[in-house]
CSV table of C-alpha atoms and ligand atoms in Angstrom, one decimal:
chain,number,residue,atom,x,y,z
A,204,MET,CA,0.0,-0.3,-0.3
A,205,SER,CA,1.4,3.0,-1.0
A,206,SER,CA,-0.5,6.6,0.1
A,207,VAL,CA,-2.4,7.2,2.7
A,208,ASN,CA,-5.6,8.8,0.2
A,209,HIS,CA,-4.7,5.6,-1.8
A,210,ALA,CA,-8.0,3.7,-2.0
A,211,PHE,CA,-8.6,0.2,-2.3
A,212,GLU,CA,-11.4,-2.0,-3.5
A,213,VAL,CA,-11.7,-4.9,-1.2
A,214,ASN,CA,-13.3,-7.7,-2.8
A,215,PHE,CA,-14.9,-9.5,0.3
A,216,ASP,CA,-16.2,-13.0,-0.3
A,217,GLY,CA,-18.7,-15.0,1.2
A,218,LEU,CA,-17.5,-18.1,2.7
A,219,VAL,CA,-19.7,-21.1,1.6
A,220,GLY,CA,-21.8,-22.6,4.7
A,221,PRO,CA,-21.9,-25.8,6.3
A,222,THR,CA,-25.3,-27.1,4.7
A,223,HIS,CA,-24.1,-25.5,1.0
A,224,ASN,CA,-27.0,-27.9,-0.6
A,225,PHE,CA,-29.1,-27.9,-3.9
A,226,ALA,CA,-32.8,-27.3,-3.6
A,227,GLY,CA,-33.2,-26.0,-6.5
A,228,LEU,CA,-34.7,-23.2,-5.2
A,229,SER,CA,-34.8,-20.2,-8.0
A,230,TYR,CA,-37.1,-20.1,-10.3
A,231,GLY,CA,-35.4,-18.2,-13.0
A,232,ASN,CA,-31.6,-19.8,-12.4
A,233,ILE,CA,-31.7,-22.2,-14.5
A,234,ALA,CA,-28.0,-23.6,-13.4
A,235,ALA,CA,-30.1,-24.3,-9.5
A,236,SER,CA,-33.3,-25.6,-11.3
A,237,GLU,CA,-31.1,-28.2,-13.1
A,238,HIS,CA,-29.2,-29.0,-10.0
A,239,ALA,CA,-32.3,-29.6,-7.6
A,240,ASN,CA,-31.5,-32.7,-5.2
A,241,GLN,CA,-27.5,-33.9,-6.4
A,242,VAL,CA,-25.3,-34.1,-4.2
A,243,SER,CA,-23.5,-31.4,-2.4
A,244,SER,CA,-19.7,-31.1,-1.2
A,245,PRO,CA,-20.2,-28.6,1.5
A,246,LYS,CA,-16.4,-28.9,2.3
A,247,LEU,CA,-14.9,-28.7,-0.8
A,248,ALA,CA,-17.5,-25.7,-2.1
A,249,ALA,CA,-16.1,-23.4,0.7
A,250,LEU,CA,-12.2,-24.6,-0.4
A,251,GLN,CA,-12.8,-23.7,-3.7
A,252,GLY,CA,-14.1,-20.4,-2.4
A,253,LEU,CA,-10.7,-19.9,0.1
A,254,LYS,CA,-8.5,-21.0,-3.2
A,255,LYS,CA,-10.1,-18.1,-5.9
A,256,MET,CA,-10.0,-15.7,-2.3
A,257,LYS,CA,-6.3,-16.9,-1.7
A,258,ALA,CA,-5.4,-16.4,-5.4
A,259,LEU,CA,-6.5,-13.2,-5.5
A,260,ALA,CA,-4.7,-11.9,-2.9
A,261,ASP,CA,-1.4,-13.7,-3.0
A,262,MET,CA,-2.3,-10.7,-7.4
A,263,GLY,CA,-1.9,-8.5,-3.6
A,264,LEU,CA,-5.3,-7.4,-4.2
A,265,GLN,CA,-7.1,-7.0,-1.2
A,266,GLN,CA,-9.1,-9.8,0.0
A,267,GLY,CA,-12.2,-9.9,2.8
A,268,VAL,CA,-14.0,-12.6,3.8
A,269,LEU,CA,-17.7,-12.5,5.1
A,270,LEU,CA,-19.6,-15.5,7.3
A,271,PRO,CA,-21.8,-17.8,6.5
A,272,HIS,CA,-25.5,-17.9,7.7
A,273,GLU,CA,-26.8,-20.2,10.6
A,274,ARG,CA,-29.1,-22.9,9.1
A,275,PRO,CA,-31.6,-24.3,9.1
A,276,HIS,CA,-32.9,-20.9,10.3
A,277,ILE,CA,-35.1,-22.1,13.7
A,278,PRO,CA,-36.5,-18.5,14.3
A,279,THR,CA,-38.3,-18.6,11.0
A,280,LEU,CA,-39.6,-22.0,11.6
A,281,LYS,CA,-41.1,-20.6,15.1
A,282,ARG,CA,-41.9,-17.7,13.5
A,283,LEU,CA,-44.3,-19.6,11.0
A,284,GLY,CA,-45.8,-21.5,14.0
A,285,PHE,CA,-43.3,-23.9,14.5
A,286,ALA,CA,-43.4,-24.8,18.4
A,287,GLY,CA,-41.5,-27.8,20.4
A,288,ASN,CA,-39.4,-28.6,23.7
A,289,THR,CA,-35.8,-28.9,20.8
A,290,ASP,CA,-35.0,-27.3,18.2
A,291,ALA,CA,-34.9,-31.2,16.9
A,292,ASP,CA,-38.4,-31.6,17.3
A,293,ILE,CA,-39.5,-27.8,15.5
A,294,ILE,CA,-37.3,-29.9,12.7
A,295,ALA,CA,-39.2,-32.9,12.5
A,296,GLN,CA,-42.5,-30.9,12.2
A,297,ALA,CA,-41.2,-28.8,10.1
A,298,ILE,CA,-40.0,-31.5,7.8
A,299,LYS,CA,-43.5,-33.5,8.1
A,300,GLN,CA,-45.9,-30.7,7.6
A,301,ALA,CA,-44.2,-28.1,5.1
A,302,PRO,CA,-41.3,-29.7,3.5
A,303,LEU,CA,-40.8,-26.8,1.0
A,304,LEU,CA,-40.0,-24.4,3.3
A,305,PHE,CA,-37.9,-26.8,5.7
A,306,LYS,CA,-36.1,-26.6,2.3
A,307,GLN,CA,-36.1,-22.8,2.2
A,308,VAL,CA,-34.9,-22.3,5.4
A,309,CYS,CA,-32.0,-25.1,5.0
A,310,SER,CA,-30.3,-22.9,2.2
A,311,GLY,CA,-26.8,-22.0,2.6
A,312,SER,CA,-27.7,-18.8,-0.3
A,313,ALA,CA,-26.6,-16.4,1.7
A,314,MET,CA,-22.7,-17.4,0.7
A,315,TRP,CA,-23.6,-15.3,-2.9
A,316,VAL,CA,-22.3,-12.3,-0.8
A,317,ALA,CA,-23.3,-9.9,-4.0
A,318,ASN,CA,-26.9,-9.7,-2.8
A,319,ALA,CA,-25.9,-8.9,0.4
A,320,ALA,CA,-25.8,-5.4,0.2
A,321,THR,CA,-25.3,-2.1,-2.3
A,322,VAL,CA,-22.1,-0.3,-1.0
A,323,SER,CA,-21.7,3.6,-2.3
A,324,PRO,CA,-18.1,4.6,-1.2
A,325,PHE,CA,-17.3,7.6,0.4
A,326,ALA,CA,-16.4,9.3,-2.5
A,327,ASP,CA,-19.8,9.4,-4.3
A,328,THR,CA,-22.3,10.4,-1.5
A,329,ALA,CA,-22.9,13.4,-0.3
A,330,ASP,CA,-21.6,12.9,3.3
A,331,GLY,CA,-18.8,11.9,2.2
A,332,LEU,CA,-19.4,8.6,4.3
A,333,THR,CA,-20.0,4.7,3.2
A,334,HIS,CA,-23.0,3.7,2.9
A,335,PHE,CA,-24.5,0.3,3.1
A,336,THR,CA,-28.2,-1.3,2.3
A,337,PRO,CA,-28.6,-4.6,3.0
A,338,ALA,CA,-30.5,-5.7,0.3
A,339,ASN,CA,-34.3,-7.2,1.0
A,340,LEU,CA,-34.3,-10.1,-0.8
A,341,SER,CA,-38.0,-10.4,-1.6
A,342,SER,CA,-38.2,-12.4,-4.6
A,343,MET,CA,-37.6,-15.3,-3.1
A,344,PHE,CA,-38.2,-16.8,0.8
A,345,HIS,CA,-35.0,-18.3,1.2
A,346,ARG,CA,-33.3,-15.8,0.6
A,347,ARG,CA,-35.6,-13.3,2.2
A,348,ILE,CA,-34.2,-14.4,6.0
A,349,GLU,CA,-31.2,-13.7,4.7
A,350,SER,CA,-31.8,-9.5,5.3
A,351,ASP,CA,-31.2,-9.5,9.8
A,352,VAL,CA,-27.7,-11.4,9.9
A,353,THR,CA,-26.0,-9.9,6.6
A,354,SER,CA,-26.8,-6.2,8.3
A,355,ARG,CA,-25.8,-7.3,12.0
A,356,MET,CA,-22.2,-8.8,10.2
A,357,LEU,CA,-21.6,-5.8,8.0
A,358,GLN,CA,-22.6,-3.3,11.4
A,359,SER,CA,-19.8,-5.2,13.2
A,360,ILE,CA,-17.2,-5.3,10.8
A,361,PHE,CA,-17.9,-2.0,9.2
A,362,ALA,CA,-17.9,-0.5,12.8
A,363,SER,CA,-16.8,2.8,12.4
A,364,GLU,CA,-17.9,6.4,12.3
A,365,ASP,CA,-17.5,6.4,8.3
A,366,TYR,CA,-20.0,3.7,7.3
A,367,VAL,CA,-23.8,4.2,7.2
A,368,HIS,CA,-25.6,1.5,7.8
A,369,HIS,CA,-29.6,1.8,6.9
A,370,PRO,CA,-32.5,-1.0,7.2
A,371,ALA,CA,-33.0,-3.2,4.2
A,372,LEU,CA,-36.1,-1.5,2.2
A,373,PRO,CA,-39.7,-2.8,3.0
A,374,HIS,CA,-40.0,-6.0,1.9
A,375,GLY,CA,-42.3,-7.1,-1.2
A,376,GLN,CA,-42.2,-7.2,-4.8
A,377,HIS,CA,-42.6,-3.4,-5.5
A,378,PHE,CA,-39.2,-3.1,-3.3
A,379,SER,CA,-37.7,-5.8,-4.9
A,380,ASP,CA,-33.8,-5.6,-4.3
A,381,GLU,CA,-31.3,-7.8,-4.9
A,382,GLY,CA,-27.9,-5.9,-3.9
A,383,ALA,CA,-24.9,-5.5,-5.3
A,384,ALA,CA,-25.5,-7.8,-7.6
A,385,ASN,CA,-27.5,-5.1,-10.2
A,386,HIS,CA,-25.3,-2.5,-9.1
A,387,THR,CA,-22.3,-1.5,-10.7
A,388,ARG,CA,-19.7,1.2,-9.8
A,389,LEU,CA,-17.7,3.1,-12.9
A,390,CYS,CA,-14.5,5.9,-11.7
A,391,SER,CA,-11.4,6.3,-12.6
A,392,ASP,CA,-9.5,6.1,-9.1
A,393,TYR,CA,-11.8,4.0,-6.7
A,394,ALA,CA,-11.0,7.6,-4.3
A,395,GLU,CA,-12.5,9.6,-6.7
A,396,ARG,CA,-16.8,9.8,-7.6
A,397,GLY,CA,-17.8,7.8,-10.3
A,398,VAL,CA,-20.5,6.5,-11.5
A,399,GLU,CA,-23.1,4.1,-10.2
A,400,LEU,CA,-25.3,2.4,-12.5
A,401,PHE,CA,-28.4,0.6,-11.1
A,402,VAL,CA,-30.6,-2.0,-13.8
A,403,TYR,CA,-33.8,-3.2,-12.5
A,404,GLY,CA,-35.9,-6.0,-14.3
A,405,GLU,CA,-39.2,-3.6,-13.9
A,406,ARG,CA,-40.9,-0.5,-13.1
A,407,ALA,CA,-44.3,-0.3,-11.7
A,408,ASP,CA,-45.5,2.3,-14.1
A,409,ARG,CA,-44.0,0.4,-16.8
A,410,PRO,CA,-45.9,-3.3,-16.2
A,411,ALA,CA,-45.7,-4.2,-20.7
A,412,VAL,CA,-42.3,-4.2,-20.4
A,413,ALA,CA,-41.2,-6.6,-18.0
A,414,PRO,CA,-40.2,-10.8,-18.8
A,415,GLN,CA,-43.1,-13.1,-19.4
A,416,LYS,CA,-41.3,-16.3,-18.7
A,417,PHE,CA,-39.1,-15.9,-15.2
A,418,PRO,CA,-39.5,-12.8,-12.2
A,419,ALA,CA,-38.0,-9.7,-12.2
A,420,ARG,CA,-36.2,-9.5,-9.4
A,421,GLN,CA,-35.0,-6.0,-8.5
A,422,THR,CA,-37.8,-3.4,-8.9
A,423,LEU,CA,-36.7,0.9,-10.6
A,424,ALA,CA,-38.7,2.0,-7.0
A,425,ALA,CA,-35.8,0.4,-5.0
A,426,CYS,CA,-33.0,1.7,-7.2
A,427,GLU,CA,-34.9,5.2,-6.9
A,428,ALA,CA,-34.5,4.3,-3.0
A,429,VAL,CA,-31.2,3.2,-2.2
A,430,THR,CA,-29.7,6.3,-4.6
A,431,ARG,CA,-31.4,8.7,-2.4
A,432,LEU,CA,-30.5,6.1,1.2
A,433,HIS,CA,-27.0,7.0,-0.2
A,434,GLY,CA,-27.3,10.5,-0.9
A,435,LEU,CA,-26.0,9.8,-4.8
A,436,ASP,CA,-25.6,12.6,-6.9
A,437,GLU,CA,-28.5,12.3,-9.5
A,438,GLU,CA,-25.2,13.6,-11.9
A,439,HIS,CA,-23.5,10.7,-11.0
A,440,VAL,CA,-25.9,7.9,-11.0
A,441,VAL,CA,-27.7,5.6,-14.9
A,442,LEU,CA,-30.8,3.9,-13.9
A,443,ALA,CA,-31.1,0.5,-16.4
A,444,GLN,CA,-33.7,-1.7,-17.5
A,445,GLN,CA,-32.2,-4.9,-18.1
A,446,ASN,CA,-33.6,-6.3,-21.0
A,447,PRO,CA,-36.7,-8.4,-20.7
A,448,LEU,CA,-35.4,-11.2,-23.3
A,449,ALA,CA,-32.5,-11.3,-20.6
A,450,ILE,CA,-34.1,-12.0,-17.9
A,451,ASP,CA,-36.1,-14.7,-19.5
A,452,ALA,CA,-33.2,-16.9,-20.8
A,453,GLY,CA,-31.8,-16.9,-17.3
A,454,VAL,CA,-30.1,-13.9,-16.3
A,455,PHE,CA,-31.7,-13.5,-13.0
A,456,HIS,CA,-29.7,-11.0,-11.6
A,457,ASN,CA,-27.7,-7.8,-14.3
A,458,ASP,CA,-24.7,-9.8,-13.2
A,459,VAL,CA,-25.1,-13.0,-14.9
A,460,ILE,CA,-25.0,-10.7,-18.4
A,461,ALA,CA,-22.5,-7.5,-17.2
A,462,VAL,CA,-19.9,-6.2,-15.1
A,463,GLY,CA,-17.7,-3.3,-14.5
A,464,ASN,CA,-15.1,-2.1,-13.0
A,465,THR,CA,-13.1,1.3,-12.8
A,466,ASN,CA,-13.2,2.1,-16.6
A,467,VAL,CA,-14.1,-1.0,-18.2
A,468,LEU,CA,-17.8,-2.0,-19.0
A,469,PHE,CA,-18.0,-5.8,-20.4
A,470,TYR,CA,-21.6,-6.4,-21.2
A,471,HIS,CA,-23.5,-8.8,-23.5
A,472,GLU,CA,-26.3,-6.9,-27.0
A,473,TYR,CA,-29.1,-7.9,-25.0
A,474,ALA,CA,-28.0,-6.8,-21.4
A,475,PHE,CA,-29.8,-4.0,-21.2
A,476,LEU,CA,-33.3,-2.4,-22.7
A,477,GLU,CA,-32.4,0.5,-24.3
A,478,THR,CA,-28.5,-0.1,-24.7
A,479,GLU,CA,-27.4,3.3,-26.7
A,480,VAL,CA,-29.3,5.2,-24.7
A,481,VAL,CA,-27.4,3.9,-21.0
A,482,LEU,CA,-24.2,4.3,-22.9
A,483,GLU,CA,-24.6,7.6,-24.0
A,484,GLN,CA,-25.7,8.7,-19.9
A,485,ILE,CA,-22.6,7.0,-18.5
A,486,ARG,CA,-20.5,9.1,-21.2
A,487,GLN,CA,-21.8,12.2,-20.1
A,488,LYS,CA,-21.5,11.4,-16.0
A,489,PHE,CA,-18.4,10.1,-16.2
A,490,SER,CA,-15.9,12.9,-16.7
A,491,ALA,CA,-12.7,11.3,-17.9
A,492,GLN,CA,-12.0,10.5,-21.2
A,493,ASP,CA,-10.5,7.3,-20.8
A,494,LEU,CA,-13.9,4.6,-20.1
A,495,HIS,CA,-13.5,1.5,-22.3
A,496,PHE,CA,-17.2,-0.3,-23.7
A,497,ILE,CA,-16.3,-3.9,-24.6
A,498,GLU,CA,-20.1,-4.9,-25.9
A,499,VAL,CA,-20.4,-8.9,-26.8
A,500,LYS,CA,-22.8,-9.5,-30.0
A,501,ASN,CA,-25.2,-12.1,-29.5
A,502,GLU,CA,-22.8,-14.1,-32.4
A,503,GLN,CA,-19.9,-13.9,-31.1
A,504,VAL,CA,-21.3,-15.6,-27.4
A,505,SER,CA,-25.0,-16.5,-27.5
A,506,LEU,CA,-27.1,-15.7,-24.5
A,507,GLN,CA,-27.6,-18.9,-23.7
A,508,ASP,CA,-23.6,-19.6,-24.1
A,509,ALA,CA,-23.3,-16.8,-21.5
A,510,VAL,CA,-26.0,-18.1,-19.0
A,511,SER,CA,-24.3,-21.6,-19.3
A,512,THR,CA,-20.9,-20.1,-18.6
A,513,TYR,CA,-21.1,-16.9,-16.6
A,514,LEU,CA,-19.1,-14.8,-19.2
A,515,PHE,CA,-20.3,-11.9,-17.4
A,516,ASN,CA,-20.4,-12.9,-13.7
A,517,THR,CA,-16.5,-12.6,-14.0
A,518,GLN,CA,-14.3,-10.6,-11.4
A,519,LEU,CA,-13.3,-7.6,-13.4
A,520,VAL,CA,-9.7,-6.7,-11.0
A,521,GLN,CA,-6.5,-3.9,-11.1
A,522,VAL,CA,-3.4,-6.0,-10.4
A,523,PRO,CA,-0.4,-4.4,-8.8
A,524,GLY,CA,2.0,-3.6,-10.9
A,525,THR,CA,0.1,-4.8,-14.7
A,526,GLN,CA,-1.1,-2.5,-16.5
A,527,GLY,CA,-5.1,-3.1,-17.7
A,528,THR,CA,-8.0,-5.2,-16.1
A,529,THR,CA,-7.9,-8.8,-14.9
A,530,ILE,CA,-10.9,-11.1,-15.3
A,531,ILE,CA,-11.5,-13.7,-13.3
A,532,ALA,CA,-13.8,-16.4,-14.7
A,533,PRO,CA,-15.3,-19.9,-14.1
A,534,THR,CA,-13.6,-23.0,-15.4
A,535,GLU,CA,-16.9,-23.1,-17.1
A,536,CYS,CA,-15.6,-20.1,-19.8
A,537,GLN,CA,-12.5,-22.3,-20.1
A,538,ALA,CA,-14.5,-25.6,-20.9
A,539,ASN,CA,-16.8,-23.9,-23.7
A,540,PRO,CA,-14.9,-23.3,-27.2
A,541,ARG,CA,-17.1,-20.1,-27.8
A,542,VAL,CA,-16.2,-18.5,-25.2
A,543,HIS,CA,-12.8,-19.8,-24.4
A,544,GLN,CA,-11.7,-18.4,-27.7
A,545,TYR,CA,-13.7,-14.8,-27.7
A,546,LEU,CA,-11.5,-14.4,-23.8
A,547,GLN,CA,-8.6,-15.7,-25.6
A,548,SER,CA,-8.8,-13.0,-28.7
A,549,LEU,CA,-10.1,-10.6,-25.9
A,550,SER,CA,-6.5,-10.6,-24.0
A,551,ALA,CA,-4.6,-10.7,-26.4
A,552,GLU,CA,-6.2,-7.5,-28.4
A,553,HIS,CA,-7.8,-5.5,-26.2
A,554,PRO,CA,-5.6,-2.6,-24.9
A,555,ALA,CA,-8.1,-2.8,-22.0
A,556,ILE,CA,-7.7,-6.5,-20.7
A,557,HIS,CA,-4.0,-7.8,-19.4
A,558,ALA,CA,-5.1,-11.3,-18.9
A,559,VAL,CA,-7.7,-14.0,-17.7
A,560,HIS,CA,-7.0,-16.6,-15.1
A,561,TYR,CA,-9.8,-19.5,-14.6
A,562,PHE,CA,-10.9,-20.9,-11.2
A,563,ASP,CA,-13.0,-23.6,-10.3
A,564,VAL,CA,-15.7,-22.6,-8.1
A,565,LYS,CA,-18.3,-25.5,-9.6
A,566,GLN,CA,-20.0,-26.0,-6.2
A,567,SER,CA,-21.4,-22.4,-6.6
A,568,MET,CA,-21.4,-22.4,-10.4
A,569,ASN,CA,-23.8,-25.8,-9.6
A,570,ASN,CA,-26.3,-23.8,-8.0
A,571,GLY,CA,-26.2,-20.6,-10.1
A,572,GLY,CA,-23.3,-18.4,-8.7
A,573,GLY,CA,-20.2,-17.9,-10.4
A,574,PRO,CA,-16.7,-15.4,-8.9
A,575,ALA,CA,-18.7,-12.4,-8.8
A,576,CYS,CA,-21.8,-13.9,-7.1
A,577,LEU,CA,-19.3,-14.3,-4.4
A,578,ARG,CA,-18.2,-11.0,-3.4
A,579,LEU,CA,-19.2,-7.9,-2.4
A,580,ARG,CA,-16.9,-5.1,-3.5
A,581,VAL,CA,-16.5,-2.6,-0.3
A,582,VAL,CA,-14.1,0.7,-1.3
A,583,MET,CA,-11.8,1.6,1.6
A,584,LYS,CA,-9.2,3.7,2.5
A,585,GLU,CA,-5.6,2.1,3.8
A,586,SER,CA,-6.7,3.5,6.8
A,587,GLN,CA,-9.9,2.2,7.3
A,588,ILE,CA,-8.7,-1.5,5.9
A,589,LYS,CA,-6.1,-1.0,9.2
A,590,GLN,CA,-8.7,0.3,11.4
A,591,LEU,CA,-11.1,-3.1,11.0
A,592,GLY,CA,-11.4,-4.4,14.3
A,593,ALA,CA,-12.5,-7.9,13.1
A,594,ASN,CA,-10.2,-10.1,11.6
A,595,VAL,CA,-11.8,-10.4,8.1
A,596,ILE,CA,-8.7,-9.5,5.5
A,597,LEU,CA,-7.4,-13.0,3.7
A,598,THR,CA,-3.8,-13.3,5.2
A,599,ASP,CA,-1.7,-16.4,5.0
A,600,HIS,CA,-2.7,-16.8,8.7
A,601,LEU,CA,-6.7,-16.4,8.2
A,602,TYR,CA,-6.8,-18.4,4.6
A,603,GLN,CA,-4.3,-21.4,7.2
A,604,GLN,CA,-7.1,-21.0,9.9
A,605,LEU,CA,-10.0,-21.1,7.9
A,606,CYS,CA,-8.6,-23.9,5.5
A,607,GLN,CA,-8.2,-26.0,8.6
A,608,TRP,CA,-11.6,-24.1,10.3
A,609,VAL,CA,-13.5,-25.6,7.2
A,610,ASN,CA,-11.7,-29.4,6.8
A,611,THR,CA,-12.7,-30.2,10.8
A,612,HIS,CA,-16.2,-29.1,10.4
A,613,TYR,CA,-18.0,-29.1,7.4
A,614,ARG,CA,-19.0,-32.5,5.8
A,615,GLU,CA,-18.1,-33.7,2.7
A,616,GLN,CA,-21.1,-34.1,1.2
A,617,ILE,CA,-24.9,-33.8,1.8
A,618,GLN,CA,-27.8,-35.8,-0.1
A,619,PRO,CA,-31.0,-33.8,0.6
A,620,ILE,CA,-32.2,-36.1,3.5
A,621,ASP,CA,-28.9,-34.9,5.1
A,622,LEU,CA,-30.7,-31.7,6.0
A,623,HIS,CA,-33.0,-33.7,8.2
A,624,ASP,CA,-30.4,-34.5,10.2
A,625,PRO,CA,-30.8,-31.9,13.7
A,626,ALA,CA,-26.9,-33.2,14.2
A,627,LEU,CA,-26.2,-30.1,11.4
A,628,LEU,CA,-27.6,-28.0,12.4
A,629,MET,CA,-25.4,-28.3,15.7
A,630,GLU,CA,-22.0,-29.1,13.3
A,631,THR,CA,-23.3,-25.9,11.8
A,632,ARG,CA,-23.9,-24.0,15.8
A,633,THR,CA,-20.7,-25.7,16.4
A,634,ALA,CA,-19.0,-23.9,13.6
A,635,LEU,CA,-20.1,-21.1,13.1
A,636,ASP,CA,-19.8,-20.0,16.9
A,637,GLU,CA,-15.8,-20.4,16.5
A,638,LEU,CA,-15.7,-18.6,13.3
A,639,THR,CA,-17.3,-15.3,15.0
A,640,GLN,CA,-14.0,-15.9,17.1
A,641,ILE,CA,-11.5,-16.2,14.9
A,642,CYS,CA,-13.1,-13.7,12.9
A,643,LYS,CA,-13.4,-11.2,15.7
A,644,VAL,CA,-17.2,-10.3,15.2
A,645,GLY,CA,-19.3,-10.4,17.6
A,646,SER,CA,-22.6,-12.6,18.5
A,647,ILE,CA,-24.3,-11.7,15.2
A,648,TYR,CA,-25.6,-15.3,14.8
A,649,ASP,CA,-29.3,-16.1,16.9
A,650,PHE,CA,-28.2,-18.9,18.6
A,651,GLN,CA,-25.5,-16.7,20.0
A,652,ARG,CA,-28.0,-14.3,21.4
B,986,LIG,O1,-30.5,-16.2,-6.0
B,986,LIG,N1,-29.0,-19.2,-5.9
B,986,LIG,C1,-29.0,-17.8,-5.9
B,986,LIG,C2,-27.8,-17.7,-6.9
B,986,LIG,C3,-27.0,-16.3,-6.7
B,986,LIG,C4,-26.2,-15.4,-7.5
B,986,LIG,N2,-26.2,-14.2,-7.5
B,986,LIG,C5,-25.8,-13.1,-8.1
B,986,LIG,N3,-26.2,-13.5,-9.3
B,986,LIG,N4,-24.8,-12.1,-7.8
B,986,LIG,C6,-29.8,-16.8,-6.3
B,986,LIG,O2,-31.0,-17.6,-7.0
B,986,LIG,C7,-30.0,-21.4,-5.5
B,986,LIG,C8,-30.4,-22.3,-4.3
B,986,LIG,C9,-30.8,-23.9,-4.2
B,986,LIG,O3,-32.2,-23.9,-5.3
B,986,LIG,O4,-30.1,-24.5,-3.5
B,986,LIG,C10,-30.1,-20.0,-5.1
B,986,LIG,O5,-30.2,-19.3,-4.3
């Protein structure tokens, strides 16, 4: 780290939780539906994620970690009328009376922290503070139960007066909000004011322009509320509608079809509804000259290939000591000859692209979560990183500790029926209790309160 005024993009990755499983809960998320009820490997999943985090840290990037949630979530079951003398009784009742609900409270979906919150860094906000709004995740019940613990975790980690934490938006479709997965920030330098691009799937005043098959999971009303709460200047905000065609092809979040970082926006021809208008607004609001729009035509990579390989769910990062953008892609992009060829020529020919690295995050991919879904980006000054009270910045030591923690507590495999075992809840609580001590985040879980 060089100067105190310098700011970094810190990628906080979600650690995969001990109940990671494939339940087919997200209608419109094709990978998740296709893998429903398959055997999952929580240990492998968590280690795959940690390996990616370690590789990015080793490249000299700032890498953080966020914690998984307690599952099955007994407080939700109690709130919905399941009662009993023990948690095992409650679990047994729920399985018998409401098997789908039980699956929903077992999901490890909090691992995809691109959906944890929307974050506006200090350089963009009216009060010069960094603002967080946890996503309400209203559109899917298994995800809707995440925001309370997410909110507590973020407040515990980003605890100084440099940060403002808003409550999640009101629940319901009108303010349906899926967080940073539909939010991109373009800037010349992380420490300087950027353009914040919010992408929504539907708006209440244009009901005719909406997907026909799959749900739109982000609304314009939610985006507008976040821009107000965060004190963003409309001169530096762009609100864009997702192409309904894309949502119906399985693009349930914008980050499945577009990704941006610093002065690069990488997107598919069918990402936005009015592409030219969106690009022109970004051009006007982005003060510097050096802006790269990398549009991928459908004839180069079809929507279907984009969705099956997650070409746009790549991370775009600025590796210290290199010029241009490095792309962190899932190995599915390497396995598809058309996408692989595209990426090879992009890194060879495009002046803004430095290199592509591939990572195996298949356990996450099988549930519809690529490299970019696994991380929440927070722009931080050097002093802010140093001042974090929580032990969440990945060092060699923390990496070793977390690998050991996973190896000690996680099961190799989970069959759907294994979720019925009350011992899994106990194992999870023991593991998470230890994790809160390793990461020094305090008692963020319901079972600790
Ligand atoms: O919300 N999958 C997640 C995947 C989220 C990916 N995130 C981003 N694109 N940013 C979702 O659809 C599947 C769970 C299951 O079916 O077991 C799930 O929730």
